[in-house]
PDB file of C-alpha atoms in Angstrom:
ATOM      1  CA  MET A   1     -23.256 -29.917  -0.704  1.00 38.00           C
ATOM      2  CA  ARG A   2     -24.765 -27.795   1.074  1.00 37.00           C
ATOM      3  CA  ARG A   3     -24.724 -27.145   5.048  1.00 35.00           C
ATOM      4  CA  ARG A   4     -26.925 -25.085   6.926  1.00 34.00           C
ATOM      5  CA  GLY A   5     -25.871 -22.783   9.544  1.00 35.00           C
ATOM      6  CA  THR A   6     -26.728 -22.461  13.088  1.00 36.00           C
ATOM      7  CA  GLY A   7     -27.046 -20.254  15.232  1.00 38.00           C
ATOM      8  CA  ASP A   8     -29.758 -17.571  16.525  1.00 39.00           C
ATOM      9  CA  PRO A   9     -32.469 -16.747  13.554  1.00 39.00           C
ATOM     10  CA  ALA A  10     -33.001 -12.693  15.028  1.00 39.00           C
ATOM     11  CA  GLY A  11     -33.041 -10.265  12.501  1.00 39.00           C
ATOM     12  CA  ARG A  12     -30.278  -9.293  11.024  1.00 44.00           C
ATOM     13  CA  ALA A  13     -28.432  -5.636   9.783  1.00 46.00           C
ATOM     14  CA  ALA A  14     -25.239  -3.953   9.013  1.00 48.00           C
ATOM     15  CA  GLY A  15     -22.746  -4.820  12.002  1.00 51.00           C
ATOM     16  CA  SER A  16     -25.317  -7.663  13.744  1.00 51.00           C
ATOM     17  CA  PRO A  17     -23.501 -10.939  14.907  1.00 52.00           C
ATOM     18  CA  ALA A  18     -23.527 -14.036  11.837  1.00 53.00           C
ATOM     19  CA  PRO A  19     -25.767 -16.453  12.151  1.00 56.00           C
ATOM     20  CA  THR A  20     -23.165 -19.243  13.293  1.00 55.00           C
ATOM     21  CA  GLY A  21     -22.406 -17.738  16.221  1.00 53.00           C
ATOM     22  CA  ARG A  22     -18.744 -17.359  14.569  1.00 54.00           C
ATOM     23  CA  ARG A  23     -16.575 -14.845  16.156  1.00 54.00           C
ATOM     24  CA  ASP A  24     -13.741 -15.158  13.528  1.00 73.00           C
ATOM     25  CA  ARG A  25     -14.252 -14.480   9.740  1.00 84.00           C
ATOM     26  CA  SER A  26     -16.709 -16.023   7.551  1.00 87.00           C
ATOM     27  CA  VAL A  27     -18.817 -15.597   4.481  1.00 90.00           C
ATOM     28  CA  VAL A  28     -22.172 -16.907   4.386  1.00 90.00           C
ATOM     29  CA  VAL A  29     -23.867 -17.502   0.885  1.00 91.00           C
ATOM     30  CA  VAL A  30     -27.768 -17.892   0.503  1.00 91.00           C
ATOM     31  CA  THR A  31     -28.845 -20.184  -2.302  1.00 92.00           C
ATOM     32  CA  SER A  32     -32.332 -21.277  -3.680  1.00 91.00           C
ATOM     33  CA  PRO A  33     -32.880 -24.368  -6.187  1.00 90.00           C
ATOM     34  CA  GLY A  34     -33.298 -22.588  -8.899  1.00 88.00           C
ATOM     35  CA  CYS A  35     -31.335 -20.117  -9.138  1.00 89.00           C
ATOM     36  CA  ALA A  36     -29.049 -20.483 -11.976  1.00 90.00           C
ATOM     37  CA  GLU A  37     -26.143 -18.207 -11.051  1.00 88.00           C
ATOM     38  CA  CYS A  38     -26.024 -19.728  -7.461  1.00 90.00           C
ATOM     39  CA  ARG A  39     -24.854 -22.580  -9.495  1.00 90.00           C
ATOM     40  CA  ARG A  40     -22.858 -20.639 -11.600  1.00 89.00           C
ATOM     41  CA  ILE A  41     -20.975 -19.491  -8.593  1.00 90.00           C
ATOM     42  CA  ALA A  42     -20.245 -22.433  -6.889  1.00 90.00           C
ATOM     43  CA  PRO A  43     -16.916 -23.356  -8.379  1.00 90.00           C
ATOM     44  CA  ASP A  44     -15.827 -19.533  -7.529  1.00 90.00           C
ATOM     45  CA  LEU A  45     -16.724 -19.721  -4.134  1.00 91.00           C
ATOM     46  CA  ASP A  46     -15.230 -23.062  -3.566  1.00 90.00           C
ATOM     47  CA  ALA A  47     -11.963 -21.655  -4.816  1.00 89.00           C
ATOM     48  CA  ALA A  48     -11.796 -18.752  -3.375  1.00 89.00           C
ATOM     49  CA  ALA A  49     -12.514 -20.565   0.033  1.00 89.00           C
ATOM     50  CA  ALA A  50      -9.475 -22.927  -1.089  1.00 88.00           C
ATOM     51  CA  ALA A  51      -7.265 -19.750  -1.765  1.00 86.00           C
ATOM     52  CA  HIS A  52      -8.469 -18.107   1.941  1.00 87.00           C
ATOM     53  CA  PRO A  53      -8.550 -21.353   4.419  1.00 85.00           C
ATOM     54  CA  ASN A  54      -8.569 -18.709   7.241  1.00 85.00           C
ATOM     55  CA  VAL A  55     -12.128 -17.533   6.371  1.00 88.00           C
ATOM     56  CA  HIS A  56     -15.597 -19.838   6.744  1.00 88.00           C
ATOM     57  CA  LEU A  57     -17.615 -20.369   3.948  1.00 90.00           C
ATOM     58  CA  GLU A  58     -20.712 -21.070   5.380  1.00 90.00           C
ATOM     59  CA  ARG A  59     -24.086 -22.307   2.581  1.00 91.00           C
ATOM     60  CA  LEU A  60     -27.946 -22.109   3.512  1.00 89.00           C
ATOM     61  CA  ASP A  61     -30.059 -22.707   1.138  1.00 91.00           C
ATOM     62  CA  ALA A  62     -33.226 -20.111   0.899  1.00 90.00           C
ATOM     63  CA  ALA A  63     -35.762 -23.006   0.498  1.00 89.00           C
ATOM     64  CA  THR A  64     -35.205 -24.851   3.490  1.00 89.00           C
ATOM     65  CA  ALA A  65     -33.677 -22.390   6.009  1.00 87.00           C
ATOM     66  CA  THR A  66     -36.434 -20.059   5.097  1.00 87.00           C
ATOM     67  CA  GLU A  67     -36.808 -18.147   8.592  1.00 87.00           C
ATOM     68  CA  GLN A  68     -32.615 -18.056   8.986  1.00 85.00           C
ATOM     69  CA  ALA A  69     -32.575 -16.832   5.481  1.00 86.00           C
ATOM     70  CA  ARG A  70     -35.238 -14.364   6.185  1.00 85.00           C
ATOM     71  CA  SER A  71     -33.401 -13.245   9.160  1.00 84.00           C
ATOM     72  CA  LEU A  72     -30.648 -12.434   7.130  1.00 85.00           C
ATOM     73  CA  GLY A  73     -32.721 -10.486   5.122  1.00 85.00           C
ATOM     74  CA  VAL A  74     -32.426 -11.932   1.951  1.00 87.00           C
ATOM     75  CA  ARG A  75     -34.656 -10.391  -1.030  1.00 85.00           C
ATOM     76  CA  GLY A  76     -32.475 -12.679  -4.015  1.00 87.00           C
ATOM     77  CA  THR A  77     -30.073 -15.300  -4.347  1.00 88.00           C
ATOM     78  CA  PRO A  78     -27.257 -15.519  -4.185  1.00 91.00           C
ATOM     79  CA  THR A  79     -27.119 -13.663  -1.205  1.00 91.00           C
ATOM     80  CA  ILE A  80     -23.147 -13.311  -0.068  1.00 91.00           C
ATOM     81  CA  VAL A  81     -22.798 -11.928   3.600  1.00 89.00           C
ATOM     82  CA  GLY A  82     -18.946 -11.438   4.420  1.00 88.00           C
ATOM     83  CA  TYR A  83     -18.446 -11.432   8.531  1.00 85.00           C
ATOM     84  CA  ARG A  84     -15.682  -9.754  10.361  1.00 81.00           C
ATOM     85  CA  ASP A  85     -14.604 -10.542  14.206  1.00 75.00           C
ATOM     86  CA  GLY A  86     -18.702 -12.209  14.006  1.00 73.00           C
ATOM     87  CA  SER A  87     -20.156  -8.905  12.517  1.00 78.00           C
ATOM     88  CA  GLU A  88     -21.447  -8.333   9.363  1.00 83.00           C
ATOM     89  CA  VAL A  89     -19.255  -5.872   7.217  1.00 83.00           C
ATOM     90  CA  VAL A  90     -20.297  -7.047   3.434  1.00 85.00           C
ATOM     91  CA  ARG A  91     -23.267  -7.727   1.658  1.00 86.00           C
ATOM     92  CA  SER A  92     -23.387  -8.418  -2.320  1.00 87.00           C
ATOM     93  CA  VAL A  93     -27.227  -9.760  -4.043  1.00 87.00           C
ATOM     94  CA  GLY A  94     -26.257 -11.994  -7.247  1.00 86.00           C
ATOM     95  CA  ARG A  95     -23.803 -11.904  -9.426  1.00 82.00           C
ATOM     96  CA  MET A  96     -19.845 -11.458  -8.376  1.00 85.00           C
ATOM     97  CA  SER A  97     -17.339 -12.636 -10.784  1.00 85.00           C
ATOM     98  CA  ARG A  98     -14.285 -14.744  -9.508  1.00 86.00           C
ATOM     99  CA  ASP A  99     -12.016 -11.732  -8.907  1.00 85.00           C
ATOM    100  CA  ASP A 100     -14.759  -9.974  -6.548  1.00 85.00           C
ATOM    101  CA  LEU A 101     -14.973 -13.160  -4.729  1.00 88.00           C
ATOM    102  CA  ASP A 102     -11.305 -13.767  -3.911  1.00 87.00           C
ATOM    103  CA  ARG A 103     -11.152  -9.674  -3.176  1.00 85.00           C
ATOM    104  CA  LEU A 104     -13.703 -10.057  -0.824  1.00 86.00           C
ATOM    105  CA  PHE A 105     -12.377 -12.829   0.402  1.00 87.00           C
ATOM    106  CA  GLY A 106      -9.192 -11.660   0.757  1.00 84.00           C
ATOM    107  CA  GLU A 107     -10.524  -8.267   2.390  1.00 82.00           C
ATOM    108  CA  LEU A 108     -12.112 -10.594   5.350  1.00 84.00           C
ATOM    109  CA  GLY A 109      -9.224 -12.092   5.887  1.00 80.00           C
ATOM    110  CA  ALA A 110      -6.549  -9.338   6.070  1.00 75.00           C
ATOM    111  CA  ASP A 111      -4.657  -9.615   9.482  1.00 65.00           C
ATOM    112  CA  ASP A 112      -5.007  -5.726   9.838  1.00 54.00           C
ATOM    113  CA  ASN A 113      -7.594  -4.225  12.065  1.00 48.00           C
ATOM    114  CA  VAL A 114      -8.069  -2.174   9.171  1.00 48.00           C
ATOM    115  CA  THR A 115     -10.154  -3.595   5.878  1.00 47.00           C
ATOM    116  CA  ARG A 116      -7.662  -2.949   2.769  1.00 46.00           C
ATOM    117  CA  PRO A 117      -8.030  -2.766  -0.627  1.00 49.00           C
ATOM    118  CA  SER A 118      -6.055  -6.134  -1.471  1.00 55.00           C
ATOM    119  CA  ALA A 119      -4.602  -7.100  -5.239  1.00 63.00           C
ATOM    120  CA  SER A 120      -6.726  -9.529  -6.763  1.00 73.00           C
ATOM    121  CA  LEU A 121      -4.681 -11.992  -8.936  1.00 77.00           C
ATOM    122  CA  THR A 122      -5.987  -9.701 -12.285  1.00 78.00           C
ATOM    123  CA  ASP A 123      -4.084  -6.776 -10.756  1.00 83.00           C
ATOM    124  CA  VAL A 124      -0.946  -8.284  -9.915  1.00 85.00           C
ATOM    125  CA  LYS A 125      -1.208 -10.213 -13.479  1.00 85.00           C
ATOM    126  CA  LEU A 126      -1.866  -6.773 -15.159  1.00 89.00           C
ATOM    127  CA  ARG A 127       0.928  -4.752 -13.358  1.00 90.00           C
ATOM    128  CA  ALA A 128       3.555  -7.735 -14.028  1.00 89.00           C
ATOM    129  CA  GLY A 129       2.637  -8.127 -17.593  1.00 90.00           C
ATOM    130  CA  ALA A 130       2.499  -4.072 -18.726  1.00 92.00           C
ATOM    131  CA  GLY A 131       5.972  -3.846 -16.629  1.00 92.00           C
ATOM    132  CA  VAL A 132       7.152  -6.703 -18.509  1.00 92.00           C
ATOM    133  CA  ALA A 133       6.260  -5.293 -21.866  1.00 92.00           C
ATOM    134  CA  LEU A 134       7.576  -1.799 -21.458  1.00 91.00           C
ATOM    135  CA  VAL A 135      10.849  -3.383 -20.745  1.00 92.00           C
ATOM    136  CA  THR A 136      11.225  -5.606 -23.230  1.00 92.00           C
ATOM    137  CA  ILE A 137      10.165  -2.884 -25.371  1.00 90.00           C
ATOM    138  CA  GLY A 138      12.133  -0.098 -23.948  1.00 90.00           C
ATOM    139  CA  ALA A 139      14.800  -2.320 -23.709  1.00 91.00           C
ATOM    140  CA  LEU A 140      14.678  -3.534 -27.339  1.00 89.00           C
ATOM    141  CA  THR A 141      14.208  -0.388 -29.248  1.00 85.00           C
ATOM    142  CA  GLY A 142      16.426   2.045 -27.569  1.00 82.00           C
ATOM    143  CA  PRO A 143      16.753   1.488 -24.853  1.00 88.00           C
ATOM    144  CA  VAL A 144      14.155   3.477 -24.223  1.00 88.00           C
ATOM    145  CA  TRP A 145      14.832   4.725 -20.439  1.00 90.00           C
ATOM    146  CA  PRO A 146      11.523   6.434 -19.487  1.00 89.00           C
ATOM    147  CA  LEU A 147       9.681   3.092 -20.883  1.00 89.00           C
ATOM    148  CA  VAL A 148      12.196   0.331 -19.216  1.00 92.00           C
ATOM    149  CA  LEU A 149      12.098   2.295 -15.656  1.00 93.00           C
ATOM    150  CA  VAL A 150       8.769   2.410 -15.396  1.00 92.00           C
ATOM    151  CA  GLY A 151       8.478  -1.116 -16.447  1.00 92.00           C
ATOM    152  CA  ILE A 152      10.534  -1.898 -13.876  1.00 93.00           C
ATOM    153  CA  ALA A 153       8.810   0.252 -11.573  1.00 93.00           C
ATOM    154  CA  LEU A 154       5.111  -1.669 -12.594  1.00 91.00           C
ATOM    155  CA  ALA A 155       6.730  -5.293 -12.401  1.00 90.00           C
ATOM    156  CA  GLY A 156       8.181  -4.591  -9.259  1.00 89.00           C
ATOM    157  CA  TYR A 157       5.043  -3.387  -7.815  1.00 88.00           C
ATOM    158  CA  GLY A 158       2.608  -6.781  -9.606  1.00 84.00           C
ATOM    159  CA  LEU A 159       5.799  -8.842  -8.331  1.00 82.00           C
ATOM    160  CA  ALA A 160       5.702  -7.188  -4.518  1.00 83.00           C
ATOM    161  CA  GLY A 161       2.220  -8.497  -4.513  1.00 76.00           C
ATOM    162  CA  LEU A 162       3.067 -11.732  -4.956  1.00 72.00           C
ATOM    163  CA  VAL A 163       5.877 -11.057  -2.469  1.00 71.00           C
ATOM    164  CA  ARG A 164       3.409  -9.671   0.444  1.00 66.00           C
ATOM    165  CA  GLY A 165       1.626 -12.532   0.554  1.00 53.00           C
ATOM    166  CA  GLY A 166       0.084 -13.715  -2.212  1.00 50.00           C
ATOM    167  CA  PRO A 167      -2.881 -11.982  -4.359  1.00 49.00           C
ATOM    168  CA  ARG A 168      -5.833 -12.368  -2.457  1.00 46.00           C
TER     169      ARG A 168
ATOM    170  CA  MET B   1     -15.189  -3.664  -4.143  1.00 46.00           C
ATOM    171  CA  GLY B   2     -17.832  -1.087  -5.309  1.00 58.00           C
ATOM    172  CA  PHE B   3     -14.549   1.305  -6.224  1.00 77.00           C
ATOM    173  CA  VAL B   4     -13.542  -1.187  -9.744  1.00 84.00           C
ATOM    174  CA  ASN B   5     -16.110  -0.595 -12.635  1.00 88.00           C
ATOM    175  CA  GLU B   6     -14.149  -2.369 -14.492  1.00 90.00           C
ATOM    176  CA  ALA B   7     -14.588  -5.578 -16.075  1.00 88.00           C
ATOM    177  CA  GLY B   8     -11.110  -7.731 -16.388  1.00 87.00           C
ATOM    178  CA  TRP B   9     -11.658  -7.971 -20.401  1.00 91.00           C
ATOM    179  CA  ASP B  10     -11.647  -3.765 -20.325  1.00 93.00           C
ATOM    180  CA  ARG B  11      -8.453  -3.278 -17.712  1.00 93.00           C
ATOM    181  CA  ILE B  12      -6.709  -5.869 -20.182  1.00 93.00           C
ATOM    182  CA  THR B  13      -7.547  -3.915 -23.261  1.00 95.00           C
ATOM    183  CA  ARG B  14      -6.774  -0.299 -21.795  1.00 95.00           C
ATOM    184  CA  VAL B  15      -3.469  -1.819 -20.456  1.00 94.00           C
ATOM    185  CA  ALA B  16      -2.487  -3.338 -24.034  1.00 94.00           C
ATOM    186  CA  LEU B  17      -3.489   0.002 -25.737  1.00 96.00           C
ATOM    187  CA  GLY B  18      -1.397   2.136 -22.801  1.00 95.00           C
ATOM    188  CA  VAL B  19       1.816   0.252 -23.651  1.00 93.00           C
ATOM    189  CA  ALA B  20       1.173   0.295 -27.349  1.00 94.00           C
ATOM    190  CA  ILE B  21       0.930   4.534 -27.151  1.00 95.00           C
ATOM    191  CA  LEU B  22       3.590   4.836 -24.747  1.00 93.00           C
ATOM    192  CA  THR B  23       5.472   2.569 -27.286  1.00 92.00           C
ATOM    193  CA  LEU B  24       4.917   4.673 -29.995  1.00 94.00           C
ATOM    194  CA  GLY B  25       5.227   7.674 -28.595  1.00 93.00           C
ATOM    195  CA  TRP B  26       8.314   6.707 -26.944  1.00 91.00           C
ATOM    196  CA  THR B  27      10.491   5.046 -29.699  1.00 90.00           C
ATOM    197  CA  GLY B  28       9.905   7.514 -32.188  1.00 90.00           C
ATOM    198  CA  VAL B  29       7.613   5.910 -34.234  1.00 92.00           C
ATOM    199  CA  VAL B  30       5.238   8.792 -34.172  1.00 93.00           C
ATOM    200  CA  ASP B  31       7.205  12.031 -33.347  1.00 90.00           C
ATOM    201  CA  GLY B  32       6.425  15.391 -33.434  1.00 94.00           C
ATOM    202  CA  ALA B  33       3.795  16.909 -31.831  1.00 95.00           C
ATOM    203  CA  TRP B  34       1.580  13.670 -32.170  1.00 95.00           C
ATOM    204  CA  GLY B  35       4.595  12.352 -30.520  1.00 94.00           C
ATOM    205  CA  THR B  36       5.114  13.770 -27.532  1.00 95.00           C
ATOM    206  CA  PHE B  37       0.867  13.783 -27.192  1.00 95.00           C
ATOM    207  CA  PHE B  38       1.608   9.650 -27.500  1.00 95.00           C
ATOM    208  CA  LYS B  39       3.776   9.592 -24.662  1.00 93.00           C
ATOM    209  CA  ILE B  40       1.642  11.343 -22.316  1.00 94.00           C
ATOM    210  CA  ILE B  41      -1.835  10.219 -22.944  1.00 96.00           C
ATOM    211  CA  GLY B  42      -0.470   6.693 -22.531  1.00 95.00           C
ATOM    212  CA  PHE B  43      -0.578   6.814 -19.199  1.00 94.00           C
ATOM    213  CA  VAL B  44      -3.901   7.661 -19.046  1.00 95.00           C
ATOM    214  CA  PRO B  45      -5.421   3.891 -19.859  1.00 95.00           C
ATOM    215  CA  LEU B  46      -2.732   2.220 -19.016  1.00 94.00           C
ATOM    216  CA  LEU B  47      -3.248   3.514 -15.153  1.00 93.00           C
ATOM    217  CA  THR B  48      -6.747   3.093 -15.572  1.00 94.00           C
ATOM    218  CA  GLY B  49      -6.609  -0.286 -16.958  1.00 93.00           C
ATOM    219  CA  LEU B  50      -4.050  -1.329 -13.766  1.00 91.00           C
ATOM    220  CA  VAL B  51      -6.336   0.327 -11.325  1.00 90.00           C
ATOM    221  CA  GLY B  52      -9.808  -1.168 -12.379  1.00 90.00           C
ATOM    222  CA  TRP B  53     -10.963   2.176 -12.333  1.00 91.00           C
ATOM    223  CA  CYS B  54     -12.223   4.808 -14.612  1.00 93.00           C
ATOM    224  CA  PRO B  55     -13.122   8.479 -14.091  1.00 93.00           C
ATOM    225  CA  ALA B  56     -15.528   8.581 -17.176  1.00 94.00           C
ATOM    226  CA  TYR B  57     -17.512   5.597 -16.637  1.00 92.00           C
ATOM    227  CA  ALA B  58     -18.196   6.811 -13.105  1.00 91.00           C
ATOM    228  CA  MET B  59     -19.148  10.198 -14.403  1.00 91.00           C
ATOM    229  CA  PHE B  60     -21.605   8.575 -16.250  1.00 91.00           C
ATOM    230  CA  ARG B  61     -22.712   5.385 -13.529  1.00 88.00           C
ATOM    231  CA  PHE B  62     -21.346   3.257 -16.286  1.00 88.00           C
ATOM    232  CA  ARG B  63     -19.016   0.129 -15.350  1.00 88.00           C
ATOM    233  CA  THR B  64     -18.385  -3.027 -17.337  1.00 89.00           C
ATOM    234  CA  ASN B  65     -17.530  -4.888 -14.482  1.00 82.00           C
ATOM    235  CA  SER B  66     -20.540  -7.641 -13.161  1.00 72.00           C
ATOM    236  CA  ARG B  67     -22.229  -6.412  -9.813  1.00 59.00           C
ATOM    237  CA  SER B  68     -25.150  -6.462  -7.921  1.00 42.00           C
ATOM    238  CA  GLY B  69     -28.190  -8.126 -10.104  1.00 32.00           C
ATOM    239  CA  ALA B  70     -31.091  -9.223  -7.464  1.00 32.00           C
ATOM    240  CA  ARG B  71     -32.520 -12.596  -8.035  1.00 33.00           C
ATOM    241  CA  THR B  72     -35.666 -14.126  -6.980  1.00 31.00           C
ATOM    242  CA  ALA B  73     -35.499 -16.154  -4.342  1.00 32.00           C
ATOM    243  CA  ALA B  74     -37.281 -19.742  -5.118  1.00 31.00           C
TER     244      ALA B  74
END
């Protein structure tokens, strides 16, 4: 289901206000009817939006909201524009992986004033998985304490990503 | 987000390879000079896989993950 954005159709540039006039965190996705990539990322967008309810997802159809898409400076679809506190902070054109989308939503939804890198689910899984593997191998073959200690540190780092508010 | 230049499969492969190399080195399966080499070099794929950034990729402006690719609007 597509929802049209509303707001000021004036020209857009980095730092310019969100088209919907929202002052909080939002992602505007511009799609077009013939765009296969737009259809492909639609479920990933929904998943990222569901995982980050404090980031509003807005969809624009370039075919029907042509002026608004033009005012956003859209040159290809999908174009994904992230707004934080009402100003554009990130823009991406073309394919984005599920992890990249999750990271974009996570960075926009972060509570800090400074946008910081956030751990994606892949990061958490890799850290925890590598840590557990090293601990297990180190414990079963010795124990080989360097492997065990590095594994504990990695596993702890990975799990800390879960505890710190979950992967974003 | 542009910092990460490795795809998911690339990162998993690197981490698995790093764990395997470290295991071979630290458990003594590979000993001697090669064992010492494995003990150290194993951290390279492990760390680059965990971080998601490969300096060799960055040097040659190569990436295995998908990033921008413009599509013509209808």
